[in-house]
Amino acid sequence: MGGLDAGPVPDDEHDYSLWEKRVDALMVLCSSKGHFTVDGLRRALEDMGEDAFEKLSYYERWIEAVNRNLIEAGVYTTAELGEKMEQVKARGGTYGEAARG
Amino acid sequence: MRTMAPPGHVRTPFYLRGKHGVIERALGPFPNPEQTAYGLPGEARDLYRVRFTMAEVWGEAAENPDDLLEAEIFAHWLEPLDDSHAP
Amino acid sequence: MPHDHPDDPFHHEGISPSGHPYRKDDDTPLSYWQCMEIAVRELLIEKGVTTPAEVAAQIEAMDARSPANGAAVVARAWVDPAFKARLLADASAASREMGFDIGTLRLIAVENTPQVHNVIVCTLCSCYPRNLLGLPPDWYKSRAYRSRVVKEPRKVLAEFGVTLPEDTTIRVHDSTSEMRYIVLPMRPPGTEGMSEAELAALVTRDSMIGTGLPRRPA
């Protein structure tokens, strides 16, 4: 996006929450174990398009990119993810309940 | 810098394509990200740091023409300036 | 991909002890993406790719990295010319020499002088010397910073409160591929008698990205 017009640089900063740190950790661990490369993550992020950049937060994009690369690498299947997400949702309505801590 | 714009993942910013720069330093060979991005083994490609003037990159729109911009560019995105066959 | 999930992911709620807003966290409704994080993590554990302890240790290691690490490197370079030469020759090796675990990060230090001021950006994504400075600030990852600093660095720096002389050349480094960068800022005047630790306290995160200058001694 170098050189495109844009407004002032935002001066807000936030502390990363636990789930964001976990996404970061999964990215580092899976790439260091050779399941994908940082280039694979960047490619997945780019393929998500402008819409995702506008609508999703940084680590929301990253977990989707990690997930895509893991499915492509054959670590688990889309169906396994779908089932697991249903189980997680059924545990409770908050992150703490669903993550069991 | 070459001007090609293929679809897919590359590490070459659009704003530098077709611009003239000088090599600041050679960084050595790295796996080609255009392959590793798709889960393929990356062939070794030479990577360079290339220096551009803001005047070259942005022309009349440059904020300060003498300021500099440097980026890492793989050899297959570079072509020699003294090549008389260059476009 | 489900762009249409109803959760608004971008609520700032409350202020943390460090003065930064929290994003919604444990006690707010589970979002689609948080649900995916939990599911991906549990699948990775079930498949034997990682363990809960390994994830926790990785978070702890990342939390332990902060701009103080980079500040210590800068202060050493200010007081030790031989170290500075090693830093400019190979910033990864020089950082390891000080005991920082920077993994496989390939780090280049770029030196500010009265003639040259360096600024770091990644226009393609958000590459940052995270193994030395910790995770990047939100603005570093913003569209505005990434779009503008390669074209109008002086205007962007002015927004950060930094105005440079016209005859100082700005060198913007776009971290497009394998290297990560750290700025070695100029040692402020009036710091001649200060210890290395006192000097490190003057080195701000932004001064190592190039959007700031070190503090002046009180």
Coordinates of C-alpha atoms in Angstrom, one line a residue:
Chain A
M1 CA 0.0 0.0 0.0
G2 CA 3.1 2.2 -0.2
G3 CA 2.3 5.7 -1.6
L4 CA -1.5 5.5 -1.4
D5 CA -3.4 8.4 0.1
A6 CA -4.4 8.1 3.7
G7 CA -5.3 10.2 6.7
P8 CA -3.3 11.0 9.8
V9 CA -1.4 8.1 11.5
P10 CA -3.7 6.9 14.4
D11 CA -2.1 7.5 17.8
D12 CA -4.1 4.9 19.7
E13 CA -2.4 1.9 21.1
H14 CA -3.8 -1.1 23.0
D15 CA -2.4 -3.9 25.1
Y16 CA -2.8 -7.2 23.5
S17 CA -5.4 -9.5 25.0
L18 CA -4.8 -13.1 25.8
W19 CA -6.5 -14.5 22.7
E20 CA -4.4 -12.1 20.5
K21 CA -1.2 -13.3 22.2
R22 CA -2.3 -16.9 21.6
V23 CA -2.7 -16.2 17.9
D24 CA 0.7 -14.7 17.8
A25 CA 2.2 -17.7 19.7
L26 CA 0.5 -20.2 17.3
M27 CA 1.8 -18.4 14.3
V28 CA 5.4 -18.5 15.7
L29 CA 5.2 -22.1 16.9
C30 CA 3.7 -23.5 13.7
S31 CA 6.1 -21.6 11.4
S32 CA 9.1 -22.6 13.5
K33 CA 8.0 -26.2 13.3
G34 CA 7.8 -26.0 9.5
H35 CA 4.0 -26.3 8.9
F36 CA 4.1 -23.1 6.9
T37 CA 6.3 -20.1 6.1
V38 CA 5.8 -16.5 7.0
D39 CA 5.5 -16.0 3.2
G40 CA 2.5 -18.4 3.3
L41 CA 0.9 -16.3 6.0
R42 CA 1.5 -13.1 4.1
R43 CA 0.0 -14.6 0.9
A44 CA -3.1 -15.7 2.8
L45 CA -3.5 -12.2 4.3
E46 CA -3.2 -10.6 0.9
D47 CA -5.7 -13.1 -0.6
M48 CA -8.2 -12.0 2.0
G49 CA -8.4 -8.7 0.3
E50 CA -9.1 -5.1 1.1
D51 CA -12.4 -5.9 2.7
A52 CA -10.8 -7.9 5.4
F53 CA -8.2 -5.2 6.0
E54 CA -11.0 -2.7 6.6
K55 CA -13.3 -4.9 8.7
L56 CA -11.2 -7.2 10.7
S57 CA -8.6 -6.4 13.4
Y58 CA -5.0 -7.5 13.0
Y59 CA -5.2 -10.8 14.9
E60 CA -8.5 -11.6 13.4
R61 CA -6.8 -11.6 10.1
W62 CA -3.9 -13.5 11.5
I63 CA -5.9 -16.4 12.9
E64 CA -7.7 -16.8 9.6
A65 CA -4.3 -16.8 7.8
V66 CA -2.9 -19.3 10.2
N67 CA -5.9 -21.5 9.8
R68 CA -5.8 -21.4 6.0
N69 CA -2.1 -22.4 6.0
L70 CA -2.7 -25.3 8.4
I71 CA -5.6 -26.7 6.3
E72 CA -3.4 -26.3 3.2
A73 CA -0.6 -28.1 5.0
G74 CA -2.9 -31.0 5.9
V75 CA -2.5 -30.5 9.7
Y76 CA -6.3 -30.8 10.0
T77 CA -9.3 -30.6 7.7
T78 CA -12.0 -28.0 7.3
A79 CA -14.6 -30.4 8.7
E80 CA -12.5 -31.0 11.8
L81 CA -12.3 -27.2 12.4
G82 CA -16.0 -26.8 11.9
E83 CA -16.8 -29.5 14.4
K84 CA -14.3 -28.1 16.9
M85 CA -15.7 -24.6 16.6
E86 CA -19.2 -25.9 17.3
Q87 CA -17.9 -27.7 20.5
V88 CA -16.1 -24.5 21.6
K89 CA -19.2 -22.4 21.1
A90 CA -21.3 -24.8 23.1
R91 CA -19.2 -24.3 26.2
G92 CA -20.3 -20.8 27.0
G93 CA -20.9 -17.3 25.7
T94 CA -17.6 -15.7 26.7
Y95 CA -14.0 -16.2 25.7
G96 CA -13.1 -17.3 29.2
E97 CA -15.9 -20.0 29.3
A98 CA -15.3 -21.2 25.8
A99 CA -11.5 -21.4 26.2
R100 CA -11.9 -23.0 29.7
G101 CA -9.4 -20.4 30.9
Chain B
M1 CA 13.2 -2.5 -11.4
R2 CA 11.0 -4.6 -13.7
T3 CA 7.4 -3.4 -14.3
M4 CA 5.7 -6.8 -14.5
A5 CA 2.6 -7.3 -12.3
P6 CA 1.7 -11.0 -12.2
P7 CA -1.0 -12.1 -9.8
G8 CA 0.1 -13.9 -6.7
H9 CA 2.3 -13.3 -3.7
V10 CA 5.5 -11.2 -4.3
R11 CA 7.6 -9.2 -2.0
T12 CA 8.1 -6.4 -4.5
P13 CA 6.1 -3.2 -3.7
F14 CA 4.0 -1.8 -6.6
Y15 CA 5.3 1.7 -6.0
L16 CA 8.8 0.7 -6.9
R17 CA 8.1 -1.2 -10.2
G18 CA 9.8 0.4 -13.2
K19 CA 11.9 2.7 -11.0
H20 CA 15.7 3.1 -11.3
G21 CA 17.8 2.5 -8.2
V22 CA 21.3 1.5 -7.1
I23 CA 22.3 -1.6 -5.1
E24 CA 23.1 -0.6 -1.6
R25 CA 24.3 -4.0 -0.5
A26 CA 23.9 -7.7 -1.4
L27 CA 22.2 -9.8 1.2
G28 CA 22.9 -13.2 -0.2
P29 CA 20.6 -16.0 -1.4
F30 CA 17.2 -16.7 0.2
P31 CA 14.4 -19.1 -0.7
N32 CA 12.1 -17.5 -3.2
P33 CA 9.1 -16.3 -1.3
E34 CA 7.0 -16.5 -4.5
Q35 CA 7.3 -20.3 -4.0
T36 CA 7.4 -20.7 -0.2
A37 CA 4.2 -18.7 0.0
Y38 CA 2.4 -21.6 -1.6
G39 CA 4.0 -24.3 0.5
L40 CA 6.6 -25.2 -2.2
P41 CA 10.3 -25.5 -1.6
G42 CA 11.9 -22.1 -2.4
E43 CA 14.7 -22.0 -4.9
A44 CA 17.6 -19.9 -3.7
R45 CA 17.5 -16.4 -5.2
D46 CA 19.8 -13.5 -4.5
L47 CA 18.4 -10.6 -2.5
Y48 CA 19.6 -7.0 -2.7
R49 CA 19.0 -3.8 -0.8
V50 CA 18.2 -1.2 -3.5
R51 CA 18.3 2.5 -2.9
F52 CA 16.0 5.0 -4.7
T53 CA 15.7 8.7 -4.5
M54 CA 12.3 10.1 -3.7
A55 CA 12.5 12.1 -6.9
E56 CA 12.8 8.8 -8.9
V57 CA 10.0 7.1 -7.0
W58 CA 7.4 9.9 -6.8
G59 CA 8.6 12.4 -9.5
E60 CA 7.1 15.9 -9.1
A61 CA 5.0 14.7 -6.1
A62 CA 8.1 14.0 -4.0
E63 CA 8.1 15.7 -0.7
N64 CA 11.8 16.2 -0.7
P65 CA 13.5 14.9 -3.9
D66 CA 16.8 14.1 -2.2
D67 CA 15.4 11.9 0.5
L68 CA 16.0 8.2 0.0
L69 CA 14.0 5.0 0.0
E70 CA 15.6 1.6 0.4
A71 CA 13.9 -1.8 0.0
E72 CA 14.9 -5.4 -0.3
I73 CA 14.4 -6.7 -3.9
F74 CA 15.1 -10.2 -5.3
A75 CA 17.4 -10.4 -8.3
H76 CA 14.6 -11.6 -10.6
W77 CA 12.8 -8.3 -10.2
L78 CA 15.9 -6.3 -11.2
E79 CA 17.3 -5.6 -14.6
P80 CA 20.5 -3.7 -15.5
L81 CA 20.1 -0.1 -16.4
D82 CA 22.9 -0.1 -19.0
D83 CA 21.1 -2.8 -21.0
S84 CA 20.3 -1.1 -24.3
H85 CA 17.5 -3.6 -24.9
A86 CA 15.7 -2.5 -21.7
P87 CA 12.3 -1.0 -22.3
Chain C
M1 CA -14.7 -16.4 4.5
P2 CA -17.4 -15.2 6.8
H3 CA -17.1 -11.4 6.6
D4 CA -20.7 -11.1 7.7
H5 CA -20.4 -12.3 11.3
P6 CA -22.3 -9.8 13.5
D7 CA -19.6 -9.2 16.1
D8 CA -17.9 -5.8 16.0
P9 CA -14.3 -6.7 16.6
F10 CA -13.0 -3.3 17.3
H11 CA -14.4 -2.1 20.6
H12 CA -12.0 -0.4 22.9
E13 CA -13.1 -1.0 26.5
G14 CA -11.5 0.5 29.5
I15 CA -7.9 1.6 30.0
S16 CA -5.1 -0.7 31.1
P17 CA -2.5 0.0 33.8
S18 CA -0.1 1.0 31.1
G19 CA -2.6 3.6 29.9
H20 CA -3.6 1.8 26.7
P21 CA -7.1 0.7 26.0
Y22 CA -8.0 -3.0 26.3
R23 CA -9.8 -4.7 23.5
K24 CA -12.7 -6.9 24.6
D25 CA -11.4 -10.0 26.3
D26 CA -12.4 -12.8 28.6
D27 CA -15.6 -11.6 30.0
T28 CA -17.2 -10.3 26.8
P29 CA -19.2 -12.3 24.3
L30 CA -17.1 -14.9 22.3
S31 CA -16.4 -13.6 18.8
Y32 CA -16.2 -15.8 15.7
W33 CA -12.4 -15.2 15.5
Q34 CA -11.8 -16.0 19.2
C35 CA -13.8 -19.2 18.7
M36 CA -11.5 -20.0 15.8
E37 CA -8.4 -19.4 17.8
I38 CA -9.5 -21.8 20.5
A39 CA -10.5 -24.4 18.0
V40 CA -7.2 -24.1 16.0
R41 CA -5.2 -24.2 19.2
E42 CA -7.0 -27.3 20.5
L43 CA -6.7 -29.1 17.2
L44 CA -3.0 -28.4 17.2
I45 CA -2.7 -29.8 20.7
E46 CA -4.8 -32.9 19.8
K47 CA -2.7 -33.5 16.7
G48 CA 0.5 -33.3 18.7
V49 CA 1.8 -30.2 16.9
T50 CA 2.1 -28.3 20.1
T51 CA 1.3 -28.4 23.8
P52 CA -0.5 -26.0 26.2
A53 CA 2.9 -25.5 28.0
E54 CA 4.6 -24.6 24.8
V55 CA 2.0 -22.0 23.9
A56 CA 2.2 -20.5 27.3
A57 CA 6.0 -20.4 27.2
Q58 CA 5.9 -18.7 23.8
I59 CA 3.6 -16.0 25.1
E60 CA 5.8 -15.5 28.1
A61 CA 8.9 -15.2 25.9
M62 CA 7.1 -12.6 23.7
D63 CA 5.9 -10.7 26.8
A64 CA 9.5 -10.5 28.0
R65 CA 10.6 -8.7 24.9
S66 CA 10.2 -5.0 25.1
P67 CA 11.8 -1.8 23.8
A68 CA 14.0 -1.9 26.9
N69 CA 16.0 -4.6 25.1
G70 CA 16.7 -2.4 22.1
A71 CA 17.4 0.5 24.4
A72 CA 20.1 -1.5 26.1
V73 CA 21.7 -2.2 22.8
V74 CA 21.6 1.4 21.7
A75 CA 23.1 2.6 25.0
R76 CA 25.9 0.1 24.7
A77 CA 26.6 1.4 21.2
W78 CA 26.8 5.0 22.5
V79 CA 29.4 4.2 25.1
D80 CA 31.4 1.4 23.4
P81 CA 32.7 2.3 19.9
A82 CA 33.9 -1.3 19.2
F83 CA 30.4 -2.6 20.1
K84 CA 28.9 0.0 17.8
A85 CA 31.1 -1.1 14.9
R86 CA 30.0 -4.7 15.5
L87 CA 26.3 -3.6 15.8
L88 CA 26.5 -1.8 12.4
A89 CA 28.3 -4.8 10.9
D90 CA 25.9 -7.5 12.2
A91 CA 23.1 -6.3 14.5
S92 CA 21.8 -9.9 15.1
A93 CA 25.2 -11.0 16.4
A94 CA 25.7 -7.9 18.5
S95 CA 22.3 -8.3 20.1
R96 CA 23.0 -11.9 20.9
E97 CA 26.3 -10.9 22.4
M98 CA 24.3 -8.8 24.9
G99 CA 22.3 -11.9 25.8
F100 CA 19.1 -11.2 23.8
D101 CA 17.4 -14.2 22.2
I102 CA 16.6 -12.9 18.8
G103 CA 16.1 -16.3 17.2
T104 CA 16.7 -16.4 13.4
L105 CA 15.9 -12.7 13.0
R106 CA 18.2 -11.0 10.6
L107 CA 18.7 -7.5 12.0
I108 CA 20.3 -4.5 10.4
A109 CA 21.1 -1.4 12.5
V110 CA 21.0 1.9 10.6
E111 CA 22.8 4.9 12.2
N112 CA 21.4 8.4 12.5
T113 CA 23.9 11.2 12.0
P114 CA 23.5 14.9 11.6
Q115 CA 23.3 14.2 7.9
V116 CA 21.0 11.2 7.8
H117 CA 17.8 10.3 9.7
N118 CA 16.5 6.7 9.2
V119 CA 12.9 5.6 9.4
I120 CA 11.6 2.0 9.4
V121 CA 8.3 0.8 7.8
C122 CA 6.9 -2.4 6.2
T123 CA 4.5 -1.4 3.4
L124 CA 3.6 -5.0 2.5
C125 CA 2.6 -6.2 6.0
S126 CA 3.9 -5.4 9.4
C127 CA 7.5 -6.7 9.7
Y128 CA 9.1 -5.3 12.8
P129 CA 12.2 -6.2 14.9
R130 CA 9.8 -8.0 17.3
N131 CA 12.5 -10.3 18.8
L132 CA 14.4 -7.3 20.0
L133 CA 11.6 -4.7 20.6
G134 CA 8.5 -6.8 21.3
L135 CA 5.3 -6.6 19.4
P136 CA 4.8 -3.5 17.2
P137 CA 2.5 -0.6 18.2
D138 CA -0.9 -0.4 16.5
W139 CA 0.1 2.7 14.4
Y140 CA 3.1 0.9 12.9
K141 CA 0.6 -1.6 11.4
S142 CA -1.9 1.1 10.3
R143 CA -2.7 1.7 6.7
A144 CA -2.0 5.4 7.2
Y145 CA 1.6 4.9 8.4
R146 CA 2.4 2.2 5.9
S147 CA 1.0 4.2 3.0
R148 CA 2.3 7.6 3.8
V149 CA 5.8 7.3 5.3
V150 CA 7.4 6.1 2.1
K151 CA 6.0 9.2 0.2
E152 CA 5.8 12.0 2.7
P153 CA 8.1 11.0 5.6
R154 CA 8.6 14.6 6.8
K155 CA 4.8 15.2 7.2
V156 CA 4.4 11.9 9.1
L157 CA 7.4 12.7 11.3
A158 CA 5.9 16.1 12.0
E159 CA 2.7 14.3 13.3
F160 CA 5.0 12.5 15.7
G161 CA 6.5 15.8 16.8
V162 CA 9.8 15.4 14.9
T163 CA 10.9 18.1 12.6
L164 CA 14.3 17.6 10.9
P165 CA 16.5 20.2 9.1
E166 CA 15.9 20.4 5.4
D167 CA 19.5 19.4 4.7
T168 CA 19.2 16.2 6.8
T169 CA 18.5 13.4 4.3
I170 CA 15.7 11.0 5.4
R171 CA 16.3 7.4 4.5
V172 CA 13.1 5.3 4.7
H173 CA 13.7 1.6 4.9
D174 CA 10.9 -0.6 3.6
S175 CA 11.2 -4.1 5.2
T176 CA 10.1 -5.9 2.1
S177 CA 11.6 -9.3 2.6
E178 CA 14.0 -11.0 5.0
M179 CA 15.7 -8.2 7.0
R180 CA 14.4 -6.3 10.0
Y181 CA 15.7 -2.9 11.0
I182 CA 16.5 -0.9 14.1
V183 CA 17.5 2.7 14.1
L184 CA 20.6 3.6 16.1
P185 CA 19.6 7.2 17.2
M186 CA 22.1 9.9 17.9
R187 CA 23.2 10.3 21.5
P188 CA 21.6 13.4 22.9
P189 CA 23.8 16.3 23.9
G190 CA 24.4 16.9 27.6
T191 CA 24.7 13.1 28.4
E192 CA 28.5 13.0 28.7
G193 CA 28.7 11.8 32.3
M194 CA 25.8 9.4 32.2
S195 CA 26.0 5.7 32.8
E196 CA 24.9 3.1 30.3
A197 CA 21.7 2.4 32.3
E198 CA 20.9 6.1 32.5
L199 CA 21.4 6.4 28.8
A200 CA 19.2 3.4 28.1
A201 CA 16.4 5.2 29.9
L202 CA 16.6 8.0 27.3
V203 CA 16.0 5.6 24.4
T204 CA 12.4 5.4 23.4
R205 CA 10.7 2.8 21.3
D206 CA 9.9 5.3 18.6
S207 CA 13.5 6.6 18.5
M208 CA 14.5 3.0 17.4
I209 CA 11.8 3.1 14.6
G210 CA 12.8 6.6 13.5
T211 CA 9.5 8.3 14.3
G212 CA 10.9 9.7 17.5
L213 CA 14.2 11.1 19.0
P214 CA 15.7 10.0 22.3
R215 CA 14.7 11.9 25.4
R216 CA 16.9 14.8 26.6
P217 CA 18.3 14.4 30.1
A218 CA 16.2 16.1 32.7

